[in-house]
C-alpha cells in the first residue's frame, strides 16, 4: 500500500474523531496567492475549511506569499491576489473572528523556524519529494533552493501554531510527510514540542476545467469565484466543445463536453451523467446555457457577500490575523530556542 492509499484509508476514522472531538484539533491550511480563487478551490478546499470552522475546530489559513516564487521568477500581483483571496474566504463563510487568516511574509518568527528545521532533513530526502520533482519539471527552470526546501517551509507554516490537522490536496501529502518527520526528529532531539500533523484529504473529486484539462487560470478554463455573471457566461460561451451533437459524459474521449458537465453537476449536486441525459440531443449550446445558469445561481450569494466586503475590511482582517499569527509564532520560537538551549 503506498502512502496515499494508507492516508486515504485513515480518512473515515479521522473524520469521525474530528466530529466527536473538534477541540482536539487545530487546522492549518492555506493557498499560494498565484491568481484568483476559482470553483476548483471552492469545492476542493474552501468549503472544507468552512465546514471545519463550523464544527468548532480552531482554524488558521495561511496565504503563502513566499511560496509564489518557488516555481516562477516574478511575484506578479501578489498583493492584489492576497486581497481577493481574503474577500473570497470571507464571502464563502470563513469568519475572521474565529479563523486566523494571515500572510507568510508578515510572520518573521515563523520563518526563523526554517533554520533549525533544515538541520533535521537531508538533501537526499529533499530530492526524493515527488511533488517538488513534478513542480520542478513543470516550471522548466533550474531547481532553486526555495523550491528544494518547499516541504521544510511548509513544515514551519504548519508547526509554528502546532497545527495537527492539515486539509490539503493529495499533491501536498508528501509535504505533510516531511512535516511529520521534522516534528518527530525535533522532539527526539530536543524534547517533545510538536505534534505530528495528519493530512486531511478532501472528499470531492478534483473538478476539471471547462475544457476537461486541469483547472487553471493560465488555461483560461477556470471560473473565478469573483467573476461577474456576464464574465462567467463569456468564459462558458468560449469553452470548446466537439462536433458530436448528442451530449454524453465521457471524460476520456470527450474531455471538453465532460468538463462542462462536471461543472454543472458539482454546482447542482447532481451527477454528470444525469445532466448529460437531460441535455441529450439538445447539444452543446443547451449544455452551455444550463451550465451558465447553474453556476451563476450557485455563485449569486457568494457574489453578493463579496460585494459588501471593502478593501478596508480585508486590510483589517489581515492586520489582525498577522498580529495573532505573530504572537503565536513568537511563543513557539521562544520554546524552540529554549529547547535548544539558545535563550540568552
Ligand atoms: N502548498 C500549498 C498549495 O500549494 C499552500 C500551503 C502553504 C499550505 N503552506 C501550507 C497548505 C501549509 C497546507 C499547509 O496549495
Tab-separated table of C-alpha atoms and ligand atoms in Angstrom:
chain	number	residue	atom	x	y	z
A	1	UNK	CA	0.000	0.000	0.000
A	2	UNK	CA	1.518	3.377	-0.959
A	3	UNK	CA	1.373	6.246	1.457
A	4	UNK	CA	-1.501	7.967	-0.365
A	5	UNK	CA	-3.639	4.827	-0.141
A	6	UNK	CA	-2.679	4.421	3.510
A	7	UNK	CA	-3.626	8.033	4.283
A	8	UNK	CA	-6.894	7.757	2.348
A	9	UNK	CA	-7.784	4.622	4.300
A	10	UNK	CA	-7.484	6.530	7.566
A	11	UNK	CA	-9.840	9.342	6.483
A	12	UNK	CA	-13.190	7.964	7.713
A	13	UNK	CA	-11.802	7.375	11.213
A	14	UNK	CA	-10.098	10.754	11.255
A	15	UNK	CA	-13.330	12.454	10.176
A	16	UNK	CA	-15.237	10.686	12.930
A	17	UNK	CA	-12.692	11.869	15.512
A	18	UNK	CA	-12.928	15.456	14.286
A	19	UNK	CA	-16.705	15.435	14.538
A	20	UNK	CA	-16.549	13.927	18.027
A	21	UNK	CA	-13.696	15.984	19.473
A	22	UNK	CA	-13.303	19.190	17.439
A	23	UNK	CA	-11.424	20.760	20.371
A	24	UNK	CA	-8.531	18.295	19.978
A	25	UNK	CA	-7.661	19.625	16.547
A	26	UNK	CA	-6.006	22.724	15.242
A	27	UNK	CA	-6.190	23.202	11.489
A	28	UNK	CA	-3.521	24.944	9.480
A	29	UNK	CA	-4.004	25.124	5.762
A	30	UNK	CA	-3.533	27.645	3.014
A	31	UNK	CA	-3.074	28.739	-0.553
A	32	UNK	CA	-0.365	30.137	-2.753
A	33	UNK	CA	-1.675	33.508	-3.979
A	34	UNK	CA	-0.731	32.924	-7.621
A	35	UNK	CA	-4.075	34.091	-9.023
A	36	UNK	CA	-7.780	34.317	-8.273
A	37	UNK	CA	-9.536	31.552	-6.389
A	38	UNK	CA	-11.832	29.569	-8.655
A	39	UNK	CA	-14.569	26.942	-8.400
A	40	UNK	CA	-11.949	24.197	-8.107
A	41	UNK	CA	-10.575	25.845	-4.953
A	42	UNK	CA	-14.074	26.274	-3.595
A	43	UNK	CA	-15.034	22.609	-3.885
A	44	UNK	CA	-11.503	21.333	-3.245
A	45	UNK	CA	-10.608	23.204	-0.059
A	46	UNK	CA	-12.546	26.367	0.815
A	47	UNK	CA	-15.815	24.565	1.506
A	48	UNK	CA	-13.974	22.069	3.722
A	49	UNK	CA	-12.438	24.888	5.773
A	50	UNK	CA	-15.837	26.437	6.358
A	51	UNK	CA	-17.135	23.030	7.434
A	52	UNK	CA	-14.274	22.548	9.922
A	53	UNK	CA	-14.762	26.051	11.265
A	54	UNK	CA	-18.455	25.384	11.832
A	55	UNK	CA	-17.624	22.149	13.667
A	56	UNK	CA	-15.713	24.335	16.106
A	57	UNK	CA	-12.194	23.352	15.015
A	58	UNK	CA	-9.740	26.205	15.501
A	59	UNK	CA	-8.568	27.126	12.020
A	60	UNK	CA	-5.590	29.012	10.578
A	61	UNK	CA	-5.375	29.914	6.896
A	62	UNK	CA	-2.010	30.991	5.516
A	63	UNK	CA	-1.583	32.956	2.320
A	64	UNK	CA	1.811	31.588	1.380
A	65	UNK	CA	3.152	34.581	-0.493
A	66	UNK	CA	6.811	33.487	-0.403
A	67	UNK	CA	5.720	30.196	-1.993
A	68	UNK	CA	4.623	32.035	-5.139
A	69	UNK	CA	8.281	32.341	-6.175
A	70	UNK	CA	9.017	28.625	-5.813
A	71	UNK	CA	8.276	27.980	-9.484
A	72	UNK	CA	8.360	31.414	-11.148
A	73	UNK	CA	10.619	34.435	-11.216
A	74	UNK	CA	8.152	37.204	-10.628
A	75	UNK	CA	5.836	37.666	-7.743
A	76	UNK	CA	3.190	39.219	-10.038
A	77	UNK	CA	0.194	40.841	-8.431
A	78	UNK	CA	0.695	39.154	-5.083
A	79	UNK	CA	-0.895	41.898	-3.055
A	80	UNK	CA	-3.988	42.004	-5.225
A	81	UNK	CA	-4.230	38.207	-5.251
A	82	UNK	CA	-3.976	38.153	-1.462
A	83	UNK	CA	-6.715	40.761	-1.048
A	84	UNK	CA	-9.008	38.974	-3.499
A	85	UNK	CA	-8.422	35.638	-1.760
A	86	UNK	CA	-9.312	37.078	1.639
A	87	UNK	CA	-12.527	38.525	0.178
A	88	UNK	CA	-13.360	35.095	-1.237
A	89	UNK	CA	-12.657	33.350	2.076
A	90	UNK	CA	-14.938	35.753	3.895
A	91	UNK	CA	-17.675	35.590	1.258
A	92	UNK	CA	-17.532	31.786	1.389
A	93	UNK	CA	-18.133	31.846	5.127
A	94	UNK	CA	-14.749	31.896	6.855
A	95	UNK	CA	-15.261	34.116	9.877
A	96	UNK	CA	-12.122	36.099	10.758
A	97	UNK	CA	-13.251	36.292	14.372
A	98	UNK	CA	-12.686	32.554	14.771
A	99	UNK	CA	-10.398	31.758	11.819
A	100	UNK	CA	-6.956	33.375	11.671
A	101	UNK	CA	-6.169	34.495	8.131
A	102	UNK	CA	-2.576	35.664	7.684
A	103	UNK	CA	0.305	36.082	5.245
A	104	UNK	CA	3.519	34.081	5.375
A	105	UNK	CA	5.884	37.013	4.869
A	106	UNK	CA	4.412	39.009	7.766
A	107	UNK	CA	5.436	36.487	10.413
A	108	UNK	CA	9.225	36.600	10.918
A	109	UNK	CA	9.326	34.112	13.804
A	110	UNK	CA	7.552	31.513	11.659
A	111	UNK	CA	10.206	31.916	9.003
A	112	UNK	CA	13.013	31.615	11.528
A	113	UNK	CA	11.866	28.063	12.327
A	114	UNK	CA	13.219	27.191	8.904
A	115	UNK	CA	16.816	27.181	10.169
A	116	UNK	CA	16.560	24.520	12.865
A	117	UNK	CA	14.117	22.563	10.682
A	118	UNK	CA	16.593	22.486	7.786
A	119	UNK	CA	19.060	20.718	10.058
A	120	UNK	CA	16.581	17.877	10.554
A	121	UNK	CA	16.319	16.757	6.951
A	122	UNK	CA	18.892	15.619	4.430
A	123	UNK	CA	19.441	16.826	0.929
A	124	UNK	CA	18.678	13.315	-0.365
A	125	UNK	CA	15.295	13.364	1.392
A	126	UNK	CA	14.503	16.727	-0.160
A	127	UNK	CA	15.426	15.495	-3.637
A	128	UNK	CA	13.110	12.500	-3.263
A	129	UNK	CA	9.937	14.589	-2.780
A	130	UNK	CA	7.648	13.698	-5.730
A	131	UNK	CA	5.715	16.990	-5.650
A	132	UNK	CA	8.889	19.061	-5.718
A	133	UNK	CA	10.101	16.942	-8.662
A	134	UNK	CA	6.823	17.477	-10.523
A	135	UNK	CA	6.838	21.232	-9.900
A	136	UNK	CA	10.452	21.435	-10.993
A	137	UNK	CA	9.662	19.643	-14.253
A	138	UNK	CA	6.596	21.832	-14.883
A	139	UNK	CA	8.499	25.042	-14.171
A	140	UNK	CA	11.123	24.411	-16.845
A	141	UNK	CA	13.657	26.171	-14.638
A	142	UNK	CA	16.726	25.225	-12.638
A	143	UNK	CA	15.992	23.925	-9.147
A	144	UNK	CA	16.120	26.862	-6.734
A	145	UNK	CA	16.954	26.456	-3.065
A	146	UNK	CA	13.463	27.704	-2.272
A	147	UNK	CA	11.753	25.026	-4.373
A	148	UNK	CA	14.027	22.294	-2.990
A	149	UNK	CA	13.165	23.331	0.568
A	150	UNK	CA	9.427	23.750	-0.157
A	151	UNK	CA	8.378	20.997	2.271
A	152	UNK	CA	10.535	22.483	5.033
A	153	UNK	CA	8.999	25.935	4.890
A	154	UNK	CA	5.618	24.281	4.675
A	155	UNK	CA	6.552	22.394	7.862
A	156	UNK	CA	7.259	25.751	9.506
A	157	UNK	CA	3.832	27.026	8.325
A	158	UNK	CA	2.146	24.099	9.995
A	159	UNK	CA	4.224	23.678	13.145
A	160	UNK	CA	4.533	27.330	14.150
A	161	UNK	CA	0.996	27.096	15.545
A	162	UNK	CA	1.289	23.381	16.383
A	163	UNK	CA	-1.308	22.556	13.782
A	164	UNK	CA	-2.193	18.864	13.904
A	165	UNK	CA	-4.681	18.670	11.042
A	166	UNK	CA	-3.888	19.832	7.522
A	167	UNK	CA	-6.592	19.725	4.852
A	168	UNK	CA	-4.777	19.527	1.513
A	169	UNK	CA	-4.999	18.204	-1.988
A	170	UNK	CA	-3.168	14.933	-2.434
A	171	UNK	CA	-0.229	16.634	-4.194
A	172	UNK	CA	0.622	18.238	-0.848
A	173	UNK	CA	0.707	14.954	1.096
A	174	UNK	CA	4.470	14.436	0.605
A	175	UNK	CA	4.988	17.783	2.346
A	176	UNK	CA	2.907	16.596	5.293
A	177	UNK	CA	5.128	13.502	5.482
A	178	UNK	CA	8.202	15.742	5.674
A	179	UNK	CA	6.456	17.851	8.334
A	180	UNK	CA	5.845	14.728	10.415
A	181	UNK	CA	9.469	13.681	10.011
A	182	UNK	CA	10.721	17.097	11.101
A	183	UNK	CA	8.370	17.192	14.100
A	184	UNK	CA	9.421	13.687	15.161
A	185	UNK	CA	13.148	14.382	14.827
A	186	UNK	CA	12.864	17.695	16.651
A	187	UNK	CA	11.009	16.014	19.523
A	188	UNK	CA	13.552	13.174	19.689
A	189	UNK	CA	16.494	15.525	19.743
A	190	UNK	CA	15.235	18.371	21.926
A	191	UNK	CA	12.207	17.072	23.825
A	192	UNK	CA	8.520	16.831	22.996
A	193	UNK	CA	7.250	20.082	21.473
A	194	UNK	CA	5.463	19.498	18.169
A	195	UNK	CA	2.518	17.334	17.127
A	196	UNK	CA	2.896	15.065	14.091
A	197	UNK	CA	0.133	16.501	11.933
A	198	UNK	CA	-2.318	14.418	9.908
A	199	UNK	CA	-3.236	15.297	6.332
A	200	UNK	CA	-6.961	15.525	5.672
A	201	UNK	CA	-7.730	14.759	2.048
A	202	UNK	CA	-10.853	16.434	0.777
A	203	UNK	CA	-13.614	14.129	-0.360
A	204	UNK	CA	-14.555	15.979	-3.514
A	205	UNK	CA	-13.013	14.589	-6.678
A	206	UNK	CA	-10.923	17.204	-8.427
A	207	UNK	CA	-13.081	19.470	-10.587
A	208	UNK	CA	-11.632	19.692	-14.113
A	209	UNK	CA	-11.583	22.953	-16.063
A	210	UNK	CA	-14.228	23.847	-18.654
A	211	UNK	CA	-12.195	22.048	-21.327
A	212	UNK	CA	-11.578	18.928	-19.234
A	213	UNK	CA	-7.928	19.771	-18.533
A	214	UNK	CA	-6.705	20.657	-15.040
A	215	UNK	CA	-8.489	23.824	-13.948
A	216	UNK	CA	-6.011	26.659	-14.179
A	217	UNK	CA	-6.126	30.351	-14.723
A	218	UNK	CA	-3.390	30.067	-17.326
A	219	UNK	CA	-5.525	27.723	-19.468
A	220	UNK	CA	-8.452	30.168	-19.424
A	221	UNK	CA	-10.666	27.265	-18.355
A	222	UNK	CA	-11.449	28.371	-14.805
A	223	UNK	CA	-14.421	30.202	-13.336
A	224	UNK	CA	-13.052	32.578	-10.711
A	225	UNK	CA	-15.304	32.994	-7.694
A	226	UNK	CA	-15.113	36.762	-8.100
A	227	UNK	CA	-16.229	36.883	-11.751
A	228	UNK	CA	-19.458	38.661	-12.620
A	229	UNK	CA	-22.384	36.721	-14.071
A	230	UNK	CA	-21.559	38.155	-17.501
A	231	UNK	CA	-17.891	37.185	-17.276
A	232	UNK	CA	-18.972	33.697	-16.281
A	233	UNK	CA	-21.313	33.483	-19.270
A	234	UNK	CA	-18.477	34.644	-21.517
A	235	UNK	CA	-15.923	32.005	-20.400
A	236	UNK	CA	-18.504	29.280	-20.722
A	237	UNK	CA	-19.546	30.544	-24.162
A	238	UNK	CA	-15.905	30.454	-25.288
A	239	UNK	CA	-15.337	26.922	-23.961
A	240	UNK	CA	-14.551	24.439	-26.705
A	241	UNK	CA	-16.820	21.503	-27.437
A	242	UNK	CA	-16.692	18.741	-30.048
A	243	UNK	CA	-18.672	18.087	-33.198
A	244	UNK	CA	-20.895	15.357	-31.840
A	245	UNK	CA	-24.385	16.709	-31.207
A	246	UNK	CA	-25.672	14.358	-28.532
A	247	UNK	CA	-24.198	15.145	-25.137
A	248	UNK	CA	-22.643	12.229	-23.259
A	249	UNK	CA	-20.356	12.106	-20.237
A	250	UNK	CA	-17.073	10.571	-21.342
A	251	UNK	CA	-14.069	12.321	-19.743
A	252	UNK	CA	-11.590	10.140	-21.649
A	253	UNK	CA	-12.855	10.719	-25.181
A	254	UNK	CA	-14.887	13.898	-24.811
A	255	UNK	CA	-12.930	15.985	-22.257
A	256	UNK	CA	-14.417	19.355	-23.265
A	257	UNK	CA	-18.088	18.389	-23.025
A	258	UNK	CA	-17.325	16.378	-19.893
A	259	UNK	CA	-15.634	19.388	-18.269
A	260	UNK	CA	-18.826	21.404	-18.740
A	261	UNK	CA	-20.932	18.525	-17.420
A	262	UNK	CA	-18.706	18.145	-14.351
A	263	UNK	CA	-19.003	21.867	-13.627
A	264	UNK	CA	-22.793	21.902	-13.920
A	265	UNK	CA	-23.017	18.709	-11.865
A	266	UNK	CA	-20.946	19.907	-8.937
A	267	UNK	CA	-22.833	23.178	-8.510
A	268	UNK	CA	-26.190	21.425	-8.883
A	269	UNK	CA	-25.248	18.494	-6.632
A	270	UNK	CA	-26.173	16.026	-9.389
A	271	UNK	CA	-24.154	13.522	-11.416
A	272	UNK	CA	-22.631	14.487	-14.788
A	273	UNK	CA	-24.353	11.509	-16.440
A	274	UNK	CA	-27.719	12.659	-15.179
A	275	UNK	CA	-27.158	16.084	-16.736
A	276	UNK	CA	-25.906	14.554	-19.985
A	277	UNK	CA	-29.139	12.548	-20.172
A	278	UNK	CA	-31.199	15.671	-19.585
A	279	UNK	CA	-29.449	17.684	-22.307
A	280	UNK	CA	-29.087	14.782	-24.741
A	281	UNK	CA	-29.674	15.784	-28.340
A	282	UNK	CA	-30.264	19.451	-27.482
A	283	UNK	CA	-26.492	19.778	-27.973
A	284	UNK	CA	-23.606	21.875	-26.717
A	285	UNK	CA	-25.473	25.206	-26.857
A	286	UNK	CA	-28.097	23.899	-24.459
A	287	UNK	CA	-25.408	22.413	-22.211
A	288	UNK	CA	-23.648	25.766	-22.049
A	289	UNK	CA	-26.873	27.583	-21.205
A	290	UNK	CA	-27.650	25.100	-18.449
A	291	UNK	CA	-24.096	25.321	-17.067
A	292	UNK	CA	-24.088	29.134	-17.110
A	293	UNK	CA	-27.407	29.343	-15.288
A	294	UNK	CA	-26.386	26.727	-12.746
A	295	UNK	CA	-23.025	28.356	-11.950
A	296	UNK	CA	-24.497	31.844	-11.756
A	297	UNK	CA	-27.276	30.694	-9.442
A	298	UNK	CA	-24.755	28.884	-7.267
A	299	UNK	CA	-22.405	31.870	-7.017
A	300	UNK	CA	-25.103	34.540	-6.591
A	301	UNK	CA	-24.879	34.503	-2.809
A	302	UNK	CA	-21.074	34.422	-2.795
A	303	UNK	CA	-21.006	37.424	-5.118
A	304	UNK	CA	-23.467	39.379	-3.020
A	305	UNK	CA	-21.400	38.735	0.111
A	306	UNK	CA	-18.225	39.667	-1.737
A	307	UNK	CA	-19.667	42.943	-2.998
A	308	UNK	CA	-20.295	44.012	0.594
A	309	UNK	CA	-16.649	43.479	1.622
A	310	UNK	CA	-14.424	46.553	1.272
A	311	UNK	CA	-10.664	46.846	0.844
A	312	UNK	CA	-10.556	48.290	4.368
A	313	UNK	CA	-12.347	45.208	5.726
A	314	UNK	CA	-9.744	42.971	4.114
A	315	UNK	CA	-6.871	45.107	5.381
A	316	UNK	CA	-8.261	44.905	8.920
A	317	UNK	CA	-8.650	41.123	8.723
A	318	UNK	CA	-5.042	40.732	7.589
A	319	UNK	CA	-3.757	43.124	10.217
A	320	UNK	CA	-5.480	41.219	13.000
A	321	UNK	CA	-4.643	37.818	11.534
A	322	UNK	CA	-0.987	38.720	11.150
A	323	UNK	CA	-0.852	40.010	14.707
A	324	UNK	CA	-2.382	36.836	16.077
A	325	UNK	CA	-0.046	34.659	13.987
A	326	UNK	CA	2.949	36.730	15.081
A	327	UNK	CA	2.246	36.317	18.770
A	328	UNK	CA	1.810	32.547	18.384
A	329	UNK	CA	4.969	32.285	16.265
A	330	UNK	CA	6.944	34.327	18.800
A	331	UNK	CA	5.856	31.997	21.591
A	332	UNK	CA	6.739	28.870	19.589
A	333	UNK	CA	10.116	30.231	18.549
A	334	UNK	CA	10.818	31.019	22.191
A	335	UNK	CA	10.016	27.401	23.111
A	336	UNK	CA	12.207	26.131	20.287
A	337	UNK	CA	15.156	28.264	21.358
A	338	UNK	CA	14.625	27.244	24.984
A	339	UNK	CA	14.556	23.556	23.997
A	340	UNK	CA	17.760	24.037	22.010
A	341	UNK	CA	19.487	25.945	24.807
A	342	UNK	CA	19.586	29.185	22.895
A	343	UNK	CA	17.990	31.681	25.246
A	344	UNK	CA	20.434	34.378	26.198
B	1	LIG	N1	1.481	24.482	-0.738
B	1	LIG	C1	0.074	24.727	-0.614
B	1	LIG	C2	-0.533	24.770	-2.031
B	1	LIG	O1	0.156	24.670	-2.984
B	1	LIG	C3	-0.227	26.019	0.100
B	1	LIG	C4	0.297	25.988	1.503
B	1	LIG	C5	1.306	26.732	2.025
B	1	LIG	C6	-0.132	25.131	2.547
B	1	LIG	N2	1.529	26.416	3.308
B	1	LIG	C7	0.678	25.445	3.674
B	1	LIG	C8	-1.125	24.137	2.644
B	1	LIG	C9	0.542	24.742	4.863
B	1	LIG	C10	-1.244	23.464	3.850
B	1	LIG	C11	-0.423	23.754	4.949
B	1	LIG	O2	-1.706	24.872	-2.174
